[in-house]
PDB file of C-alpha atoms in Angstrom:
ATOM      1  CA  UNK A  97      -0.294   3.536   3.084  1.00 67.00           C
ATOM      2  CA  UNK A  98      -3.202   3.708   0.925  1.00 86.00           C
ATOM      3  CA  UNK A  99      -6.866   3.718   1.657  1.00 91.00           C
ATOM      4  CA  UNK A 100      -9.293   1.424  -1.007  1.00 94.00           C
ATOM      5  CA  UNK A 101     -12.925   1.162   0.200  1.00 94.00           C
ATOM      6  CA  UNK A 102     -13.520  -0.288   3.364  1.00 95.00           C
ATOM      7  CA  UNK A 103      -9.552  -2.003   2.997  1.00 95.00           C
ATOM      8  CA  UNK A 104      -5.619   0.460   4.083  1.00 94.00           C
ATOM      9  CA  UNK A 105      -2.805  -1.520   2.151  1.00 94.00           C
ATOM     10  CA  UNK A 106       0.019  -0.204   4.304  1.00 90.00           C
ATOM     11  CA  UNK A 107       3.583  -1.884   2.395  1.00 85.00           C
ATOM     12  CA  UNK A 108       1.887  -5.239   0.862  1.00 87.00           C
ATOM     13  CA  UNK A 109      -0.329  -5.574   4.241  1.00 94.00           C
ATOM     14  CA  UNK A 110      -4.390  -5.374   3.744  1.00 96.00           C
ATOM     15  CA  UNK A 111      -5.856  -4.137   7.294  1.00 97.00           C
ATOM     16  CA  UNK A 112      -9.848  -3.418   6.892  1.00 97.00           C
ATOM     17  CA  UNK A 113     -10.253   0.220   8.323  1.00 94.00           C
ATOM     18  CA  UNK A 114      -7.775   2.439   9.235  1.00 93.00           C
ATOM     19  CA  UNK A 115      -4.404   0.835   9.739  1.00 93.00           C
ATOM     20  CA  UNK A 116      -3.642   1.089  13.668  1.00 92.00           C
ATOM     21  CA  UNK A 117      -1.391   2.705  15.597  1.00 89.00           C
ATOM     22  CA  UNK A 118       0.564   1.078  18.859  1.00 88.00           C
ATOM     23  CA  UNK A 119      -2.327  -0.148  21.296  1.00 89.00           C
ATOM     24  CA  UNK A 120      -5.479   0.406  18.537  1.00 92.00           C
ATOM     25  CA  UNK A 121      -8.206  -2.091  17.577  1.00 94.00           C
ATOM     26  CA  UNK A 122      -7.983  -3.164  13.749  1.00 96.00           C
ATOM     27  CA  UNK A 123      -8.401  -5.500  12.445  1.00 97.00           C
ATOM     28  CA  UNK A 124      -5.309  -7.692   9.142  1.00 97.00           C
ATOM     29  CA  UNK A 125      -5.896  -9.395   6.417  1.00 97.00           C
ATOM     30  CA  UNK A 126      -2.577 -12.309   6.164  1.00 96.00           C
ATOM     31  CA  UNK A 127      -1.983 -15.300   4.182  1.00 95.00           C
ATOM     32  CA  UNK A 128      -3.204 -17.056   7.285  1.00 95.00           C
ATOM     33  CA  UNK A 129      -6.097 -15.446   8.289  1.00 95.00           C
ATOM     34  CA  UNK A 130      -8.344 -12.458  10.102  1.00 97.00           C
ATOM     35  CA  UNK A 131      -5.599 -10.751  12.309  1.00 97.00           C
ATOM     36  CA  UNK A 132      -7.020  -8.904  16.196  1.00 96.00           C
ATOM     37  CA  UNK A 133      -4.401  -6.047  16.900  1.00 96.00           C
ATOM     38  CA  UNK A 134      -5.023  -4.042  19.532  1.00 92.00           C
ATOM     39  CA  UNK A 135      -5.122  -3.498  23.077  1.00 85.00           C
ATOM     40  CA  UNK A 136      -8.507  -4.688  23.905  1.00 87.00           C
ATOM     41  CA  UNK A 137      -8.983  -7.545  21.252  1.00 92.00           C
ATOM     42  CA  UNK A 138      -6.108 -10.722  20.212  1.00 89.00           C
ATOM     43  CA  UNK A 139      -6.532 -14.013  18.571  1.00 93.00           C
ATOM     44  CA  UNK A 140      -5.877 -15.411  14.728  1.00 95.00           C
ATOM     45  CA  UNK A 141      -8.828 -16.837  12.917  1.00 96.00           C
ATOM     46  CA  UNK A 142      -7.632 -19.069  10.186  1.00 95.00           C
ATOM     47  CA  UNK A 143      -9.006 -19.081   6.198  1.00 95.00           C
ATOM     48  CA  UNK A 144     -10.917 -22.112   6.852  1.00 94.00           C
ATOM     49  CA  UNK A 145     -12.018 -21.844  10.088  1.00 94.00           C
ATOM     50  CA  UNK A 146     -13.725 -18.869   8.629  1.00 96.00           C
ATOM     51  CA  UNK A 147     -17.193 -18.377   7.160  1.00 95.00           C
ATOM     52  CA  UNK A 148     -18.337 -14.763   6.310  1.00 96.00           C
ATOM     53  CA  UNK A 149     -16.449 -11.702   7.244  1.00 97.00           C
ATOM     54  CA  UNK A 150     -18.405  -8.874   7.494  1.00 96.00           C
ATOM     55  CA  UNK A 151     -18.499  -5.115   8.051  1.00 96.00           C
ATOM     56  CA  UNK A 152     -21.504  -2.880  10.572  1.00 92.00           C
ATOM     57  CA  UNK A 153     -21.410   0.210  11.359  1.00 92.00           C
ATOM     58  CA  UNK A 154     -19.563   1.475   7.694  1.00 93.00           C
ATOM     59  CA  UNK A 155     -19.725   5.999   7.666  1.00 93.00           C
ATOM     60  CA  UNK A 156     -21.616   6.454   4.347  1.00 93.00           C
ATOM     61  CA  UNK A 157     -21.435   9.347   2.040  1.00 84.00           C
ATOM     62  CA  UNK A 158     -24.832  10.664   2.962  1.00 67.00           C
ATOM     63  CA  UNK A 159     -26.241  14.474   2.722  1.00 46.00           C
ATOM     64  CA  UNK A 160     -27.385  13.937   5.806  1.00 45.00           C
ATOM     65  CA  UNK A 161     -23.896  12.650   6.654  1.00 41.00           C
ATOM     66  CA  UNK A 162     -22.033  15.821   5.736  1.00 43.00           C
ATOM     67  CA  UNK A 163     -24.141  17.744   7.648  1.00 45.00           C
ATOM     68  CA  UNK A 164     -24.110  15.447  10.699  1.00 46.00           C
ATOM     69  CA  UNK A 165     -19.679  15.747  10.233  1.00 44.00           C
ATOM     70  CA  UNK A 166     -19.931  19.874  10.037  1.00 43.00           C
ATOM     71  CA  UNK A 167     -21.978  20.198  13.017  1.00 41.00           C
ATOM     72  CA  UNK A 168     -19.616  17.144  14.783  1.00 44.00           C
ATOM     73  CA  UNK A 169     -16.633  18.882  13.899  1.00 39.00           C
ATOM     74  CA  UNK A 170     -18.225  22.093  15.087  1.00 37.00           C
ATOM     75  CA  UNK A 171     -18.991  21.030  18.431  1.00 37.00           C
ATOM     76  CA  UNK A 172     -16.179  19.249  18.728  1.00 38.00           C
ATOM     77  CA  UNK A 173     -13.942  22.263  17.702  1.00 38.00           C
ATOM     78  CA  UNK A 174     -15.937  25.629  19.736  1.00 42.00           C
ATOM     79  CA  UNK A 175     -16.504  23.071  22.697  1.00 46.00           C
ATOM     80  CA  UNK A 176     -13.351  21.511  22.909  1.00 43.00           C
ATOM     81  CA  UNK A 177     -13.787  17.870  22.436  1.00 45.00           C
ATOM     82  CA  UNK A 178     -12.168  15.349  21.747  1.00 45.00           C
ATOM     83  CA  UNK A 179     -10.812  14.004  18.810  1.00 50.00           C
ATOM     84  CA  UNK A 180     -11.608  10.618  18.687  1.00 66.00           C
ATOM     85  CA  UNK A 181     -11.843   8.759  14.834  1.00 74.00           C
ATOM     86  CA  UNK A 182     -15.365   6.871  14.160  1.00 89.00           C
ATOM     87  CA  UNK A 183     -15.557   2.837  14.823  1.00 92.00           C
ATOM     88  CA  UNK A 184     -16.820   0.109  12.045  1.00 95.00           C
ATOM     89  CA  UNK A 185     -17.574  -3.568  13.224  1.00 96.00           C
ATOM     90  CA  UNK A 186     -15.816  -6.312  11.367  1.00 97.00           C
ATOM     91  CA  UNK A 187     -17.482  -9.790  11.889  1.00 97.00           C
ATOM     92  CA  UNK A 188     -15.464 -12.902  11.756  1.00 97.00           C
ATOM     93  CA  UNK A 189     -18.066 -15.837  11.844  1.00 97.00           C
ATOM     94  CA  UNK A 190     -17.166 -19.503  12.143  1.00 91.00           C
ATOM     95  CA  UNK A 191     -18.235 -22.228  13.153  1.00 85.00           C
ATOM     96  CA  UNK A 192     -17.722 -21.181  17.071  1.00 86.00           C
ATOM     97  CA  UNK A 193     -19.504 -18.347  15.694  1.00 94.00           C
ATOM     98  CA  UNK A 194     -19.620 -14.764  15.784  1.00 96.00           C
ATOM     99  CA  UNK A 195     -16.838 -12.705  16.676  1.00 96.00           C
ATOM    100  CA  UNK A 196     -16.829  -8.376  16.574  1.00 96.00           C
ATOM    101  CA  UNK A 197     -14.212  -6.619  16.312  1.00 97.00           C
ATOM    102  CA  UNK A 198     -13.026  -2.537  16.014  1.00 95.00           C
ATOM    103  CA  UNK A 199     -11.978  -1.036  13.099  1.00 96.00           C
ATOM    104  CA  UNK A 200     -11.857   2.984  12.632  1.00 94.00           C
ATOM    105  CA  UNK A 201     -12.398   3.876   9.331  1.00 91.00           C
ATOM    106  CA  UNK A 202     -10.423   5.289   7.427  1.00 85.00           C
ATOM    107  CA  UNK A 203     -13.337   8.272   4.816  1.00 85.00           C
ATOM    108  CA  UNK A 204     -13.532  10.939   7.429  1.00 76.00           C
ATOM    109  CA  UNK A 205     -16.385  11.428   5.954  1.00 80.00           C
ATOM    110  CA  UNK A 206     -17.858   8.590   4.535  1.00 88.00           C
ATOM    111  CA  UNK A 207     -17.607   5.625   2.218  1.00 91.00           C
ATOM    112  CA  UNK A 208     -18.960   5.453  -0.821  1.00 92.00           C
ATOM    113  CA  UNK A 209     -21.698   3.788  -1.206  1.00 94.00           C
ATOM    114  CA  UNK A 210     -20.249   2.014  -4.574  1.00 95.00           C
ATOM    115  CA  UNK A 211     -17.330   1.317  -1.860  1.00 95.00           C
ATOM    116  CA  UNK A 212     -19.053   0.188   0.387  1.00 95.00           C
ATOM    117  CA  UNK A 213     -20.756  -2.532  -1.362  1.00 95.00           C
ATOM    118  CA  UNK A 214     -17.685  -4.027  -3.569  1.00 96.00           C
ATOM    119  CA  UNK A 215     -16.010  -3.941  -0.612  1.00 96.00           C
ATOM    120  CA  UNK A 216     -18.307  -5.804   2.241  1.00 95.00           C
ATOM    121  CA  UNK A 217     -18.111  -7.760  -2.276  1.00 95.00           C
ATOM    122  CA  UNK A 218     -14.700  -8.661  -1.990  1.00 96.00           C
ATOM    123  CA  UNK A 219     -14.982  -9.404   2.062  1.00 96.00           C
ATOM    124  CA  UNK A 220     -17.181 -12.741   0.972  1.00 94.00           C
ATOM    125  CA  UNK A 221     -15.071 -13.220  -2.273  1.00 93.00           C
ATOM    126  CA  UNK A 222     -12.148 -13.606   0.965  1.00 94.00           C
ATOM    127  CA  UNK A 223     -14.095 -17.077   2.056  1.00 93.00           C
ATOM    128  CA  UNK A 224     -15.231 -18.330  -1.213  1.00 90.00           C
ATOM    129  CA  UNK A 225     -11.865 -21.379  -0.574  1.00 88.00           C
ATOM    130  CA  UNK A 226      -8.335 -21.164  -1.162  1.00 86.00           C
ATOM    131  CA  UNK A 227      -7.681 -20.022  -3.993  1.00 86.00           C
ATOM    132  CA  UNK A 228      -9.351 -16.948  -4.623  1.00 88.00           C
ATOM    133  CA  UNK A 229      -8.767 -15.617  -1.245  1.00 91.00           C
ATOM    134  CA  UNK A 230      -4.803 -15.874  -1.483  1.00 92.00           C
ATOM    135  CA  UNK A 231      -5.199 -14.783  -5.411  1.00 93.00           C
ATOM    136  CA  UNK A 232      -7.075 -11.825  -3.396  1.00 94.00           C
ATOM    137  CA  UNK A 233      -4.884 -10.535  -1.285  1.00 94.00           C
ATOM    138  CA  UNK A 234      -1.482 -11.354  -3.276  1.00 94.00           C
ATOM    139  CA  UNK A 235      -3.678  -8.594  -6.065  1.00 94.00           C
ATOM    140  CA  UNK A 236      -3.969  -6.146  -3.704  1.00 95.00           C
ATOM    141  CA  UNK A 237      -0.849  -6.975  -1.249  1.00 94.00           C
ATOM    142  CA  UNK A 238       1.070  -6.062  -4.469  1.00 93.00           C
ATOM    143  CA  UNK A 239      -0.629  -3.142  -5.742  1.00 93.00           C
ATOM    144  CA  UNK A 240       0.275  -1.264  -1.884  1.00 91.00           C
ATOM    145  CA  UNK A 241       3.742  -2.146  -2.170  1.00 90.00           C
ATOM    146  CA  UNK A 242       3.443  -0.644  -5.888  1.00 88.00           C
ATOM    147  CA  UNK A 243       1.139   2.388  -5.022  1.00 85.00           C
ATOM    148  CA  UNK A 244       2.366   4.229  -1.807  1.00 73.00           C
ATOM    149  CA  UNK A 245       1.747   7.332  -0.709  1.00 72.00           C
ATOM    150  CA  UNK A 246      -1.826   8.267  -1.265  1.00 80.00           C
ATOM    151  CA  UNK A 247      -4.944   7.561  -1.818  1.00 85.00           C
ATOM    152  CA  UNK A 248      -5.926   6.837  -5.739  1.00 89.00           C
ATOM    153  CA  UNK A 249      -9.926   9.310  -6.612  1.00 90.00           C
ATOM    154  CA  UNK A 250     -13.143   6.815  -5.770  1.00 90.00           C
ATOM    155  CA  UNK A 251     -13.533   6.097  -9.266  1.00 92.00           C
ATOM    156  CA  UNK A 252      -9.768   4.804  -9.595  1.00 93.00           C
ATOM    157  CA  UNK A 253     -10.563   3.432  -5.664  1.00 93.00           C
ATOM    158  CA  UNK A 254     -14.186   1.771  -7.152  1.00 94.00           C
ATOM    159  CA  UNK A 255     -11.973  -0.237 -10.132  1.00 95.00           C
ATOM    160  CA  UNK A 256      -9.422  -1.354  -8.978  1.00 95.00           C
ATOM    161  CA  UNK A 257     -12.332  -2.465  -5.835  1.00 96.00           C
ATOM    162  CA  UNK A 258     -14.305  -4.269  -8.992  1.00 96.00           C
ATOM    163  CA  UNK A 259     -10.855  -5.444 -10.819  1.00 95.00           C
ATOM    164  CA  UNK A 260      -9.976  -7.581  -7.318  1.00 95.00           C
ATOM    165  CA  UNK A 261     -13.650  -8.417  -6.772  1.00 92.00           C
ATOM    166  CA  UNK A 262     -13.500 -10.124 -10.194  1.00 90.00           C
ATOM    167  CA  UNK A 263     -10.252 -12.038 -10.207  1.00 80.00           C
ATOM    168  CA  UNK A 264     -10.365 -16.103 -10.751  1.00 64.00           C
ATOM    169  CA  UNK A 265     -14.185 -15.737 -12.459  1.00 64.00           C
TER     170      UNK A 265
END
C-alpha cells in the first residue's frame, strides 16, 4: 500500500484517502465510477454521471497544524483518549446534486500544500472524459502494482502526481 497525495494505491486499486478496513468509510475510484465503501455509506456513481470531484477538510501541513497534532497527541495519550483517525470529505457532484462521502486521511500530520493542490487537479482531470479517466486510472493502478510496500518521499509523490495530471495533454 502506498500513499501518493490524497490517494492510497493498493494492489492496483485507487482510493481517495486511506484504504478502508472492515466497515470503515472510504471511496474507491474504478474504471466504472466512484464507489462508496463502509457501513454508513454505499453507492456507485458512474463516471458519465460525475461532473466534478473535490475534497473538503483535507489536513494541509502548516506550523499551526503541526503544533496542533502534537498537542492532540499529548492529550490523547495523557488523558487516555481515543485514537479516531481524522477524516475528510470527498464531494461527488453530478446531475442529481452533490453527495458527500467520508474518507479517512492517510497523512498523519497532513498533506503538503503542493500534494494537496496536485491531487485536486488530478481529481478534476478524472472528470474530463473517458479517455483521460481510463488512461490516468490505469497509470495509477499499474504504478501501484509495481510499487507495493512503502510510501515514496514527498518530492517523488509530487512528481508522480504531476505525471498523472499531465497524461493526455
